[in-house]
Amino acid sequence: MNDLPETSCSNEATDLETIDYLRGVKSSTCLLLPMTPSPTPLDFKHPLSEEMNEGQFLNIAEDSKITNAMQNSDASAGDSSSSGDSNSVVQDPVSAQLINNISMLDYQTLSKNGDLIVGQPEGCKINGNLNVNNRKLPNFVNWNWVIIRKILLWVVISGLVACLGAIIAMVITIPKSCDPDLPWHQGKVFYEVFPASFKDSNDDGFGDLKGLIKKLDYIKDLGCNTVRLNYIFEAQDYPENYNHTTYLLKVDRSLGVLKDFQDLVKAIHDKEMYIILDIPVLSMVASIETKNSNHTSLLTNDTSVGFSDMSAAIKFWSQAQNVDGFYLKNLENFVEDVNFAKSLQIWKHIIGGGKILIASEKALELTKGDHLTVFLNRIDLIDVHLDLNEGVKGLKNHIDKVVFGTLRAKAHYPWILWNVGNVNSERVSSRFSNNTLALTALEMSLPGTISLFYGDEIGLKGLSKNEAEKDFHEYNKIHNLVSMSFTGNNESASILPWNSKPISGPRYHYLNIIKKFIEIRLKTPTIYLRAIFKDGSAARNMKIRITEENLIIIERWFPRRNSCVFIGNFGGKSISTDLSSMFYSGAIMASTNDSSIGEVLYFENVTFSPNSAMILKLEK
């Protein structure tokens, strides 16, 4: 009995200590408060929520009332609290309100004006403005985050749209075909022109450079990317004796003046075309001891090197007049000259990169030893003339010799420049009238570059050599240089005051057929590529056969591309044969019979018309 008061006092003291303790602890402390006889369910709400109002919170000043109420509570309640049952805290409404008040005091909140409210019990107002130690929140808290979010959203969307646009642009601009990137002179088609016979601009009976300018669109539309001018230099009795050149630094007056030539070069380059000059090799480079060495030295090491007229002319036309290359005519006459290799090296150095030198097949055949090594490394194109003088077998043997000979050994060796007509040969339509289209189609199927002599695309004929020698002896050297004829404006071939009349008129229906062959060739690497070079070795990509008399078959192939086949009947009779052991079928891409283009040809028991030719694409 005596112990009861002591226990009672002790409990009261403990309750007071608990109240004092609660003032300093964090709101997360779990309080053990006396249980009330009538527990009610608790509804906890966040102290910062809008549903809370000032009436739900207690001021700090009311803490004393809470303390007195707890001290006057029933002793039995105190005994119950000593049990340490934590559930009593949840069941007592007064305890719950006390916990809410204490927890709220320790929250850090923001007032409407941005001041920081820290839950400290001394001297603060709940839901009011608070400045703790004069501290302010960071400036970014007051930024307009609504606008910032919108801006960021639009930035992200814009980035996605830009990426999508870039992907679409890449897809659209992807090339439809993956063709090799070759220099401008490889695999293309040149147009060889004798200017005095091409286009007369002033009705004086001589073709001229101004007239040629007017017809550049015609040449480009044909599919040619390069204009090759035959002899244009000052000569005795030009143009009848065009090859008797007297001065290499001047255009012959009958063609125009230097300004006309400069205008021609500019017009050609403006059309993204190139210009080449036939230049006769008159001498090799002069030795260092040459007395008349008045030309500027071309070497960069200040070594004085004398120039011959030939070297001076190459420098003048290539550097001063911006010509893109030269055909070195008569080079074969100097292959044994002691300065042969040195001259080629100097000339190649003069013209610089991106410009070319052309030599004849005969020059290649005659050059030997160390001179040949220099020749193969300095010459860019070898001019090869094709004809039927030795029949179909002779034509096949000639092609095989050139294609599979010295030029195939290395990738950087010269390409072949094929032609079936040129300034020094009889016109193809004069000698092989019925096979003009077939021969032109054949050269279009061969690996290398093609040269088309003006007028051959419309089947122009000149005098045969025999006829020229018999009746027009003075025309012996110019029997093939008849006046050019154009369609659409009544520009028919005419008699030039210095030339002869063409034997027959132009055949304009040839024009579209040859255009088609050129078009197919230019967009088909399988046809114009000359070999398959891999790991330093060159593999063949062409095979030529003769299965029947006068029937030539040329098969062309290249990795990952459709194979192509040229079939030409150069005889005067139809040929029926079975080629199914070699090929199954193919689509006709170009043909001398243009109505058959697009048809699928099956090679079993097939018939080929006389003097006809076609190029087919085989199925993979």
Coordinates of C-alpha atoms in Angstrom, one line a residue:
M1 CA 0.0 0.0 0.0
N2 CA 2.8 2.3 0.8
D3 CA 4.3 1.7 -2.5
L4 CA 1.3 3.0 -4.4
P5 CA 1.8 6.7 -4.1
E6 CA 5.4 6.3 -5.1
T7 CA 4.4 4.5 -8.2
S8 CA 1.8 7.1 -8.9
C9 CA 4.2 9.9 -8.6
S10 CA 6.7 8.1 -10.7
N11 CA 4.1 7.7 -13.5
E12 CA 3.2 11.3 -13.4
A13 CA 6.8 12.3 -13.6
T14 CA 7.3 9.9 -16.6
D15 CA 4.4 11.5 -18.4
L16 CA 5.8 15.0 -18.0
E17 CA 9.2 13.8 -19.3
T18 CA 7.5 12.2 -22.3
I19 CA 5.7 15.5 -23.2
D20 CA 8.9 17.4 -22.9
Y21 CA 10.7 14.8 -25.0
L22 CA 8.0 15.0 -27.7
R23 CA 8.7 18.7 -28.2
G24 CA 12.2 18.0 -29.5
V25 CA 11.9 14.8 -31.4
K26 CA 11.2 14.5 -35.1
S27 CA 7.7 13.8 -36.2
S28 CA 8.7 10.3 -37.3
T29 CA 9.0 9.2 -33.6
C30 CA 6.3 6.7 -32.6
L31 CA 4.7 7.9 -29.4
L32 CA 3.1 5.7 -26.8
L33 CA 0.2 7.6 -25.4
P34 CA -2.5 6.6 -22.9
M35 CA -5.4 4.7 -24.4
T36 CA -8.9 6.2 -24.2
P37 CA -12.0 4.1 -23.5
S38 CA -13.7 5.2 -26.7
P39 CA -11.3 4.7 -29.7
T40 CA -12.3 6.2 -33.0
P41 CA -10.8 5.6 -36.5
L42 CA -8.1 8.0 -37.6
D43 CA -8.1 9.9 -40.8
F44 CA -4.5 11.0 -41.6
K45 CA -4.0 13.8 -44.1
H46 CA -0.9 15.4 -45.4
P47 CA -0.4 18.6 -43.6
L48 CA 0.2 20.5 -46.9
S49 CA -2.9 19.2 -48.7
E50 CA -5.6 21.7 -49.7
E51 CA -8.2 19.8 -47.6
M52 CA -6.3 20.8 -44.5
N53 CA -7.3 24.1 -43.0
E54 CA -6.0 26.2 -40.1
G55 CA -8.7 24.8 -37.8
Q56 CA -7.2 21.4 -37.9
F57 CA -3.9 22.5 -36.5
L58 CA -3.0 23.5 -33.0
N59 CA -1.0 26.5 -32.0
I60 CA 2.1 26.0 -30.0
A61 CA 0.5 28.0 -27.2
E62 CA -2.1 25.2 -26.7
D63 CA 0.6 22.7 -25.8
S64 CA 0.2 23.5 -22.1
K65 CA -3.5 22.7 -22.2
I66 CA -2.6 19.3 -23.7
T67 CA -0.1 18.7 -21.0
N68 CA -2.6 19.5 -18.2
A69 CA -5.2 17.3 -19.8
M70 CA -2.8 14.4 -19.9
Q71 CA -1.8 14.9 -16.3
N72 CA -5.4 14.8 -15.1
S73 CA -6.2 11.7 -17.0
D74 CA -7.5 8.6 -15.1
A75 CA -4.8 6.6 -13.3
S76 CA -6.0 3.4 -14.9
A77 CA -5.3 4.9 -18.3
G78 CA -1.8 5.5 -17.1
D79 CA -1.5 1.9 -16.1
S80 CA -2.7 0.9 -19.5
S81 CA -0.1 3.1 -21.2
S82 CA 2.6 1.4 -19.2
S83 CA 1.8 -1.8 -21.0
G84 CA 3.6 -0.4 -24.0
D85 CA 0.9 -1.5 -26.4
S86 CA 1.6 0.5 -29.6
N87 CA -2.0 0.0 -30.8
S88 CA -3.2 2.4 -28.2
V89 CA -1.6 5.3 -30.1
V90 CA -3.6 4.6 -33.2
Q91 CA -6.9 4.2 -31.4
D92 CA -6.8 7.4 -29.3
P93 CA -8.0 10.5 -31.2
V94 CA -6.3 13.0 -29.0
S95 CA -3.0 11.2 -29.5
A96 CA -3.5 11.2 -33.2
Q97 CA -4.1 14.9 -33.3
L98 CA -1.1 15.5 -31.2
I99 CA 1.1 13.4 -33.6
N100 CA -0.3 15.4 -36.5
N101 CA 0.5 18.7 -34.9
I102 CA 4.1 17.7 -33.9
S103 CA 4.7 16.1 -37.4
M104 CA 3.5 19.3 -39.1
L105 CA 5.9 21.4 -37.2
D106 CA 8.8 19.6 -38.7
Y107 CA 7.8 19.9 -42.4
Q108 CA 9.5 22.3 -44.6
T109 CA 7.0 24.0 -46.8
L110 CA 6.7 27.0 -49.1
S111 CA 4.5 30.0 -48.6
K112 CA 2.9 31.7 -51.6
N113 CA 5.6 34.3 -51.7
G114 CA 8.4 31.6 -51.8
D115 CA 9.6 31.9 -48.2
L116 CA 10.8 28.7 -46.6
I117 CA 8.7 27.3 -43.7
V118 CA 10.7 25.0 -41.4
G119 CA 8.9 23.0 -38.8
Q120 CA 10.4 24.5 -35.7
P121 CA 8.3 24.9 -32.6
E122 CA 9.7 28.3 -31.5
G123 CA 8.0 31.4 -32.8
C124 CA 6.6 30.0 -36.0
K125 CA 3.1 30.1 -37.6
I126 CA 1.6 27.2 -39.2
N127 CA 0.5 27.9 -42.8
G128 CA 2.2 31.3 -42.7
N129 CA 5.3 32.9 -44.1
L130 CA 8.5 31.8 -42.6
N131 CA 12.1 33.1 -43.1
V132 CA 14.6 30.8 -41.4
N133 CA 17.8 32.6 -40.8
N134 CA 17.1 34.9 -43.7
R135 CA 17.6 32.0 -46.2
K136 CA 15.8 32.0 -49.6
L137 CA 15.2 29.1 -51.9
P138 CA 17.3 28.8 -55.1
N139 CA 16.3 31.0 -58.0
F140 CA 15.4 28.1 -60.3
V141 CA 12.4 27.4 -58.0
N142 CA 10.7 30.6 -59.2
W143 CA 11.4 29.9 -62.9
N144 CA 8.4 29.5 -65.2
W145 CA 8.5 25.8 -65.4
V146 CA 5.3 25.6 -67.5
I147 CA 7.0 27.4 -70.4
I148 CA 10.2 25.5 -69.8
R149 CA 8.5 22.2 -70.1
K150 CA 6.8 23.3 -73.4
I151 CA 10.0 24.5 -74.9
L152 CA 11.8 21.3 -74.0
L153 CA 8.9 19.3 -75.5
W154 CA 9.1 21.2 -78.7
V155 CA 12.9 20.8 -78.8
V156 CA 12.6 17.0 -78.4
I157 CA 9.8 16.8 -81.1
S158 CA 11.9 19.0 -83.5
G159 CA 14.9 16.8 -83.0
L160 CA 12.9 13.7 -83.8
V161 CA 11.4 15.3 -86.9
A162 CA 14.9 16.4 -88.0
C163 CA 16.2 12.9 -87.6
L164 CA 13.3 11.5 -89.5
G165 CA 13.8 14.0 -92.3
A166 CA 17.5 13.1 -92.5
I167 CA 16.7 9.4 -92.8
I168 CA 14.2 10.1 -95.5
A169 CA 16.7 12.3 -97.4
M170 CA 19.3 9.6 -97.2
V171 CA 17.0 7.0 -98.5
I172 CA 15.9 9.3 -101.4
T173 CA 19.4 10.2 -102.4
I174 CA 20.9 6.7 -102.3
P175 CA 22.0 6.0 -105.9
K176 CA 20.0 3.5 -107.7
S177 CA 23.1 1.8 -109.0
C178 CA 26.6 1.4 -107.5
D179 CA 28.8 2.2 -110.5
P180 CA 32.6 2.5 -110.1
D181 CA 34.0 6.0 -110.0
L182 CA 36.3 6.2 -113.0
P183 CA 38.3 9.1 -114.6
W184 CA 36.4 11.0 -117.2
H185 CA 38.2 9.4 -120.1
Q186 CA 37.6 5.7 -119.1
G187 CA 34.6 3.9 -120.4
K188 CA 33.0 6.9 -122.1
V189 CA 32.3 7.9 -125.7
F190 CA 34.4 10.5 -127.6
Y191 CA 33.2 12.4 -130.7
E192 CA 35.9 12.9 -133.3
V193 CA 35.4 16.0 -135.4
F194 CA 37.2 17.5 -138.4
P195 CA 36.1 21.1 -137.9
A196 CA 36.4 22.2 -141.5
S197 CA 33.7 19.7 -142.5
F198 CA 31.4 20.0 -139.6
K199 CA 29.5 23.3 -139.4
D200 CA 29.9 26.5 -141.4
S201 CA 28.8 29.5 -139.4
N202 CA 29.4 32.2 -142.0
D203 CA 28.6 30.5 -145.3
D204 CA 32.1 30.8 -146.7
G205 CA 32.3 27.1 -147.6
F206 CA 34.5 26.1 -144.6
G207 CA 33.4 24.6 -141.3
D208 CA 34.7 26.6 -138.4
L209 CA 35.0 26.8 -134.6
K210 CA 32.0 29.0 -134.2
G211 CA 29.9 26.5 -136.1
L212 CA 31.1 23.8 -133.8
I213 CA 30.0 25.7 -130.8
K214 CA 26.5 25.8 -132.1
K215 CA 26.4 22.0 -132.4
L216 CA 27.8 21.1 -129.0
D217 CA 24.3 20.2 -127.8
Y218 CA 23.9 17.8 -130.7
I219 CA 27.1 16.0 -129.5
K220 CA 26.1 15.9 -125.9
D221 CA 22.6 14.6 -126.7
L222 CA 24.3 11.8 -128.7
G223 CA 25.8 10.6 -125.4
C224 CA 29.4 11.8 -125.9
N225 CA 31.3 13.5 -123.1
T226 CA 34.5 14.5 -125.1
V227 CA 35.1 16.4 -128.3
R228 CA 38.3 15.4 -130.1
L229 CA 39.4 17.9 -132.7
N230 CA 41.4 16.6 -135.7
Y231 CA 44.2 18.8 -137.1
I232 CA 43.4 22.5 -136.4
F233 CA 46.9 24.0 -136.6
E234 CA 48.2 26.4 -139.2
A235 CA 49.2 24.3 -142.3
Q236 CA 50.0 24.8 -146.0
D237 CA 46.8 24.8 -148.1
Y238 CA 44.6 24.0 -145.1
P239 CA 42.3 22.0 -145.1
E240 CA 43.3 20.0 -148.2
N241 CA 46.8 19.5 -146.7
Y242 CA 45.7 19.6 -143.1
N243 CA 48.6 17.3 -141.9
H244 CA 51.3 19.7 -143.3
T245 CA 51.5 21.6 -140.1
T246 CA 53.7 24.7 -140.1
Y247 CA 53.0 26.3 -136.7
L248 CA 51.7 24.5 -133.6
L249 CA 50.9 27.6 -131.6
K250 CA 48.2 29.0 -133.9
V251 CA 44.8 27.9 -135.2
D252 CA 44.5 27.9 -138.9
R253 CA 42.8 31.1 -140.1
S254 CA 40.1 29.2 -142.1
L255 CA 38.8 27.9 -138.8
G256 CA 38.9 31.1 -136.8
V257 CA 41.1 32.9 -134.4
L258 CA 42.4 32.1 -131.0
K259 CA 39.5 33.9 -129.3
D260 CA 37.1 31.5 -131.2
F261 CA 39.1 28.6 -129.8
Q262 CA 38.9 30.0 -126.3
D263 CA 35.2 30.4 -126.6
L264 CA 34.9 26.8 -127.8
V265 CA 36.9 25.5 -124.8
K266 CA 34.7 27.5 -122.4
A267 CA 31.5 26.3 -124.0
I268 CA 32.6 22.7 -123.9
H269 CA 33.6 22.9 -120.2
D270 CA 30.4 24.7 -119.3
K271 CA 28.5 21.7 -120.6
E272 CA 30.7 19.4 -118.4
M273 CA 32.4 18.0 -121.4
Y274 CA 36.1 17.7 -122.4
I275 CA 38.3 18.7 -125.4
I276 CA 41.2 16.8 -126.9
L277 CA 43.5 18.0 -129.7
D278 CA 45.2 15.8 -132.4
I279 CA 48.7 17.2 -132.3
P280 CA 51.4 15.9 -134.7
V281 CA 54.7 14.9 -133.1
L282 CA 57.3 16.8 -135.0
S283 CA 60.3 16.2 -132.8
M284 CA 61.4 15.1 -129.3
V285 CA 62.4 17.3 -126.5
A286 CA 65.5 19.3 -127.1
S287 CA 68.7 18.5 -125.2
I288 CA 70.0 20.8 -122.5
E289 CA 72.6 22.2 -124.8
T290 CA 70.0 23.5 -127.3
K291 CA 71.0 27.0 -128.4
N292 CA 67.4 28.2 -129.0
S293 CA 66.2 27.4 -125.5
N294 CA 64.0 30.5 -125.0
H295 CA 61.0 28.8 -123.4
T296 CA 60.3 28.8 -119.7
S297 CA 61.7 25.9 -117.8
L298 CA 59.0 23.4 -116.8
L299 CA 60.9 21.7 -114.0
T300 CA 60.5 22.9 -110.4
N301 CA 64.1 22.4 -109.3
D302 CA 65.4 25.4 -111.4
T303 CA 67.1 23.0 -113.8
S304 CA 67.2 24.6 -117.2
V305 CA 65.7 22.3 -119.8
G306 CA 65.4 23.3 -123.4
F307 CA 62.1 23.0 -125.1
S308 CA 61.4 21.7 -128.6
D309 CA 58.5 23.2 -130.5
M310 CA 56.5 20.1 -129.6
S311 CA 57.0 20.6 -125.8
A312 CA 56.2 24.3 -126.1
A313 CA 53.0 23.6 -128.0
I314 CA 51.8 21.1 -125.4
K315 CA 52.5 23.6 -122.6
F316 CA 50.7 26.4 -124.5
W317 CA 47.5 24.4 -125.3
S318 CA 47.2 22.5 -122.0
Q319 CA 48.1 25.3 -119.5
A320 CA 47.3 28.5 -121.3
Q321 CA 44.2 27.3 -123.2
N322 CA 43.1 24.6 -120.8
V323 CA 42.9 21.7 -123.2
D324 CA 42.2 18.4 -121.5
G325 CA 44.5 16.1 -123.5
F326 CA 46.3 15.3 -126.7
Y327 CA 46.4 12.6 -129.3
L328 CA 50.1 12.2 -130.1
K329 CA 49.9 11.6 -133.9
N330 CA 52.9 10.0 -135.5
L331 CA 54.4 9.0 -132.2
E332 CA 55.3 5.6 -133.6
N333 CA 57.9 7.3 -135.8
F334 CA 60.0 8.3 -132.8
V335 CA 59.9 5.1 -130.6
E336 CA 63.7 4.6 -131.2
D337 CA 64.6 8.2 -130.5
V338 CA 67.0 8.5 -127.6
N339 CA 64.8 11.1 -126.0
F340 CA 61.6 9.1 -126.5
A341 CA 61.0 8.1 -122.8
K342 CA 62.2 11.4 -121.5
S343 CA 59.9 13.3 -123.8
L344 CA 56.8 11.3 -122.6
Q345 CA 57.8 12.0 -119.0
I346 CA 58.1 15.7 -119.6
W347 CA 54.9 16.0 -121.6
K348 CA 53.0 14.2 -119.0
H349 CA 54.5 16.5 -116.4
I350 CA 53.5 19.5 -118.4
I351 CA 49.8 18.7 -118.8
G352 CA 49.4 17.7 -115.1
G353 CA 46.9 15.5 -113.4
G354 CA 43.5 14.9 -114.8
K355 CA 44.6 15.4 -118.4
I356 CA 45.5 12.6 -120.8
L357 CA 47.8 11.5 -123.6
I358 CA 46.7 9.2 -126.4
A359 CA 48.9 7.1 -128.7
S360 CA 48.2 4.7 -131.5
E361 CA 48.2 0.9 -131.4
K362 CA 51.2 0.9 -133.7
A363 CA 53.2 3.0 -131.3
L364 CA 52.4 0.4 -128.6
E365 CA 53.6 -2.5 -130.8
L366 CA 56.8 -0.8 -131.8
T367 CA 57.9 0.4 -128.4
K368 CA 60.3 -2.0 -126.6
G369 CA 62.4 -2.4 -123.4
D370 CA 62.6 0.5 -121.0
H371 CA 60.8 2.8 -123.4
L372 CA 57.8 0.5 -123.2
T373 CA 57.7 0.8 -119.4
V374 CA 57.6 4.6 -119.6
F375 CA 55.1 4.4 -122.4
L376 CA 52.7 2.2 -120.4
N377 CA 52.9 4.5 -117.4
R378 CA 52.6 7.8 -119.3
I379 CA 50.0 7.1 -122.0
D380 CA 46.3 7.0 -120.9
L381 CA 44.6 5.6 -124.0
I382 CA 45.6 3.4 -126.9
D383 CA 43.8 4.1 -130.2
V384 CA 42.7 0.8 -131.9
H385 CA 40.9 0.7 -135.3
L386 CA 38.5 -2.2 -136.1
D387 CA 37.3 -3.3 -139.5
L388 CA 36.3 -6.4 -141.4
N389 CA 39.2 -6.4 -143.9
E390 CA 40.2 -9.8 -142.7
G391 CA 36.7 -11.1 -142.1
V392 CA 35.0 -12.1 -138.9
K393 CA 37.8 -14.3 -137.7
G394 CA 40.4 -11.6 -138.3
L395 CA 38.2 -9.2 -136.3
K396 CA 38.0 -11.7 -133.4
N397 CA 41.7 -12.3 -133.4
H398 CA 42.5 -8.6 -133.4
I399 CA 40.2 -8.0 -130.4
D400 CA 41.6 -10.9 -128.5
K401 CA 45.2 -9.7 -129.1
V402 CA 44.5 -6.2 -127.8
V403 CA 42.2 -7.0 -124.9
F404 CA 44.3 -9.9 -123.5
G405 CA 47.7 -8.6 -124.4
T406 CA 50.1 -6.3 -122.6
L407 CA 47.4 -3.7 -121.6
R408 CA 45.6 -6.2 -119.3
A409 CA 48.6 -6.8 -117.1
K410 CA 48.1 -4.0 -114.6
A411 CA 45.2 -1.8 -113.5
H412 CA 47.0 1.5 -114.2
Y413 CA 48.0 0.6 -117.8
P414 CA 46.3 2.5 -120.6
W415 CA 42.7 1.8 -121.6
I416 CA 41.7 1.0 -125.2
L417 CA 40.1 3.7 -127.4
W418 CA 38.1 1.7 -130.0
N419 CA 37.0 3.1 -133.3
V420 CA 35.5 1.8 -136.6
G421 CA 36.2 5.1 -138.4
N422 CA 38.6 8.0 -138.0
V423 CA 40.2 10.9 -139.9
N424 CA 42.9 8.6 -141.4
S425 CA 40.7 5.7 -142.4
E426 CA 38.1 5.1 -145.0
R427 CA 34.5 5.7 -143.8
V428 CA 32.9 2.6 -142.4
S429 CA 29.8 3.2 -144.5
S430 CA 31.9 3.5 -147.7
R431 CA 33.7 0.1 -147.1
F432 CA 31.1 -1.9 -145.1
S433 CA 27.9 -0.1 -145.9
N434 CA 25.5 -2.9 -144.8
N435 CA 27.4 -3.5 -141.5
T436 CA 27.8 0.1 -140.4
L437 CA 25.3 -0.4 -137.5
A438 CA 26.5 -3.9 -136.7
L439 CA 30.2 -2.7 -136.4
T440 CA 29.2 0.3 -134.4
A441 CA 27.2 -1.9 -132.1
L442 CA 30.2 -4.3 -131.7
E443 CA 32.5 -1.6 -130.6
M444 CA 29.9 -0.4 -128.1
S445 CA 30.1 -3.8 -126.4
L446 CA 33.8 -3.9 -125.9
P447 CA 35.7 -2.9 -122.7
G448 CA 37.3 0.5 -122.8
T449 CA 36.5 3.9 -124.3
I450 CA 34.8 4.5 -127.7
S451 CA 35.6 7.0 -130.4
L452 CA 32.8 7.9 -132.8
F453 CA 33.8 9.6 -136.1
Y454 CA 31.5 12.5 -137.1
G455 CA 28.9 11.4 -139.6
D456 CA 29.1 7.7 -138.8
E457 CA 26.1 8.0 -136.6
I458 CA 24.0 8.8 -139.7
G459 CA 25.9 6.6 -142.2
L460 CA 27.7 9.2 -144.2
K461 CA 29.7 7.9 -147.1
G462 CA 32.8 9.4 -148.7
L463 CA 34.6 8.5 -151.9
S464 CA 36.4 5.2 -151.8
K465 CA 40.2 5.4 -152.0
N466 CA 40.2 3.8 -155.5
E467 CA 37.6 6.3 -156.8
A468 CA 39.4 9.2 -155.3
E469 CA 42.7 8.2 -156.8
K470 CA 41.1 7.6 -160.2
D471 CA 38.8 10.6 -160.6
F472 CA 39.7 13.0 -157.9
H473 CA 43.4 12.6 -157.3
E474 CA 43.6 15.9 -155.4
Y475 CA 41.0 14.4 -152.9
N476 CA 43.1 11.4 -152.1
K477 CA 43.7 12.5 -148.5
I478 CA 40.4 14.0 -147.8
H479 CA 38.0 11.5 -149.5
N480 CA 36.4 10.7 -146.1
L481 CA 36.0 14.3 -144.9
V482 CA 32.6 14.9 -146.4
S483 CA 30.4 17.7 -145.1
M484 CA 28.3 16.9 -142.0
S485 CA 24.5 16.8 -142.3
F486 CA 22.0 17.6 -139.5
T487 CA 18.4 16.8 -139.1
G488 CA 15.5 19.2 -138.5
N489 CA 16.7 22.3 -140.4
N490 CA 17.4 21.2 -144.0
E491 CA 21.1 21.1 -143.4
S492 CA 21.8 18.4 -145.9
A493 CA 25.3 17.4 -146.9
S494 CA 26.7 19.8 -149.6
I495 CA 29.7 20.0 -151.9
L496 CA 32.5 21.9 -150.2
P497 CA 34.7 24.1 -152.4
W498 CA 37.7 22.0 -151.2
N499 CA 36.0 18.6 -151.1
S500 CA 33.9 16.1 -152.9
K501 CA 30.2 15.3 -152.9
P502 CA 29.1 12.4 -150.7
I503 CA 28.2 9.3 -152.6
S504 CA 24.8 8.9 -150.8
G505 CA 22.7 11.0 -148.5
P506 CA 22.5 10.5 -144.7
R507 CA 20.5 7.8 -143.1
Y508 CA 19.0 9.6 -140.2
H509 CA 17.2 6.5 -138.8
Y510 CA 20.7 5.3 -137.7
L511 CA 20.8 8.1 -135.2
N512 CA 18.3 6.8 -132.6
I513 CA 19.7 3.3 -132.9
I514 CA 23.2 4.4 -132.1
K515 CA 22.0 6.6 -129.3
K516 CA 20.4 3.6 -127.7
F517 CA 23.6 1.6 -127.9
I518 CA 25.5 4.4 -126.3
E519 CA 23.0 4.8 -123.5
I520 CA 23.0 1.1 -122.6
R521 CA 26.8 1.1 -122.7
L522 CA 27.3 4.1 -120.4
K523 CA 25.0 2.8 -117.7
T524 CA 26.2 -0.9 -117.8
P525 CA 29.6 -1.3 -116.1
T526 CA 29.6 -5.0 -117.1
I527 CA 30.1 -3.8 -120.6
Y528 CA 32.7 -1.0 -120.3
L529 CA 34.9 -2.3 -117.5
R530 CA 38.0 -3.9 -119.0
A531 CA 38.9 -6.6 -116.4
I532 CA 38.3 -7.8 -112.9
F533 CA 41.2 -6.6 -110.8
K534 CA 41.7 -8.3 -107.4
D535 CA 44.8 -8.7 -105.2
G536 CA 47.1 -7.4 -107.9
S537 CA 45.9 -9.7 -110.6
A538 CA 43.6 -9.2 -113.5
A539 CA 40.9 -11.7 -114.4
R540 CA 39.0 -11.7 -117.7
N541 CA 35.5 -10.4 -117.9
M542 CA 35.0 -11.1 -121.6
K543 CA 34.9 -14.0 -124.0
I544 CA 34.4 -13.8 -127.7
R545 CA 33.2 -16.8 -129.8
I546 CA 32.3 -17.6 -133.5
T547 CA 29.7 -20.3 -133.5
E548 CA 28.7 -20.0 -137.1
E549 CA 30.2 -18.3 -140.1
N550 CA 29.8 -14.5 -139.7
L551 CA 28.2 -14.9 -136.3
I552 CA 30.1 -13.3 -133.4
I553 CA 29.1 -13.7 -129.8
I554 CA 30.7 -11.7 -127.1
E555 CA 29.9 -12.5 -123.5
R556 CA 30.6 -9.9 -120.8
W557 CA 30.3 -10.5 -117.0
F558 CA 31.3 -8.8 -113.8
P559 CA 30.8 -9.8 -110.1
R560 CA 27.3 -9.1 -108.6
R561 CA 25.9 -7.9 -111.9
N562 CA 23.9 -9.3 -114.8
S563 CA 26.0 -10.8 -117.6
C564 CA 25.5 -9.2 -121.0
V565 CA 25.8 -10.8 -124.5
F566 CA 26.5 -9.2 -127.9
I567 CA 25.4 -11.2 -130.9
G568 CA 26.2 -9.9 -134.4
N569 CA 25.5 -11.4 -137.8
F570 CA 27.9 -9.7 -140.2
G571 CA 26.9 -11.8 -143.2
G572 CA 24.3 -11.2 -145.9
K573 CA 22.1 -14.1 -144.9
S574 CA 20.0 -15.0 -141.9
I575 CA 21.5 -17.5 -139.4
S576 CA 19.5 -20.0 -137.5
T577 CA 21.2 -21.7 -134.6
D578 CA 20.8 -23.2 -131.1
L579 CA 22.6 -21.4 -128.4
S580 CA 20.7 -22.9 -125.4
S581 CA 23.9 -24.8 -124.3
M582 CA 25.4 -21.4 -123.5
F583 CA 22.5 -19.2 -122.5
Y584 CA 18.9 -19.8 -121.6
S585 CA 17.2 -16.4 -122.2
G586 CA 17.9 -12.7 -122.2
A587 CA 16.1 -9.3 -122.5
I588 CA 17.1 -7.3 -125.5
M589 CA 18.5 -3.9 -124.3
A590 CA 19.7 -2.5 -127.7
S591 CA 19.4 -3.7 -131.3
T592 CA 19.8 -2.6 -134.8
N593 CA 16.2 -3.6 -135.1
D594 CA 14.8 -1.1 -132.6
S595 CA 11.3 -2.6 -132.6
S596 CA 12.7 -5.7 -130.8
I597 CA 14.0 -3.8 -127.8
G598 CA 12.5 -5.1 -124.5
E599 CA 11.6 -8.5 -125.9
V600 CA 12.8 -11.7 -124.1
L601 CA 14.9 -13.9 -126.4
Y602 CA 15.1 -17.6 -125.8
F603 CA 18.3 -19.1 -127.3
E604 CA 16.9 -22.4 -128.5
N605 CA 16.5 -22.5 -132.3
V606 CA 16.9 -18.7 -132.7
T607 CA 17.3 -16.8 -136.0
F608 CA 19.4 -13.7 -136.5
S609 CA 18.8 -11.4 -139.4
P610 CA 21.6 -10.5 -141.9
N611 CA 23.8 -7.5 -140.9
S612 CA 22.2 -7.2 -137.5
A613 CA 23.4 -6.9 -134.0
M614 CA 22.0 -6.8 -130.5
I615 CA 23.0 -6.5 -126.8
L616 CA 21.1 -8.7 -124.3
K617 CA 21.0 -8.8 -120.5
L618 CA 20.9 -12.3 -119.2
E619 CA 18.9 -13.4 -116.3
K620 CA 20.9 -14.1 -113.1

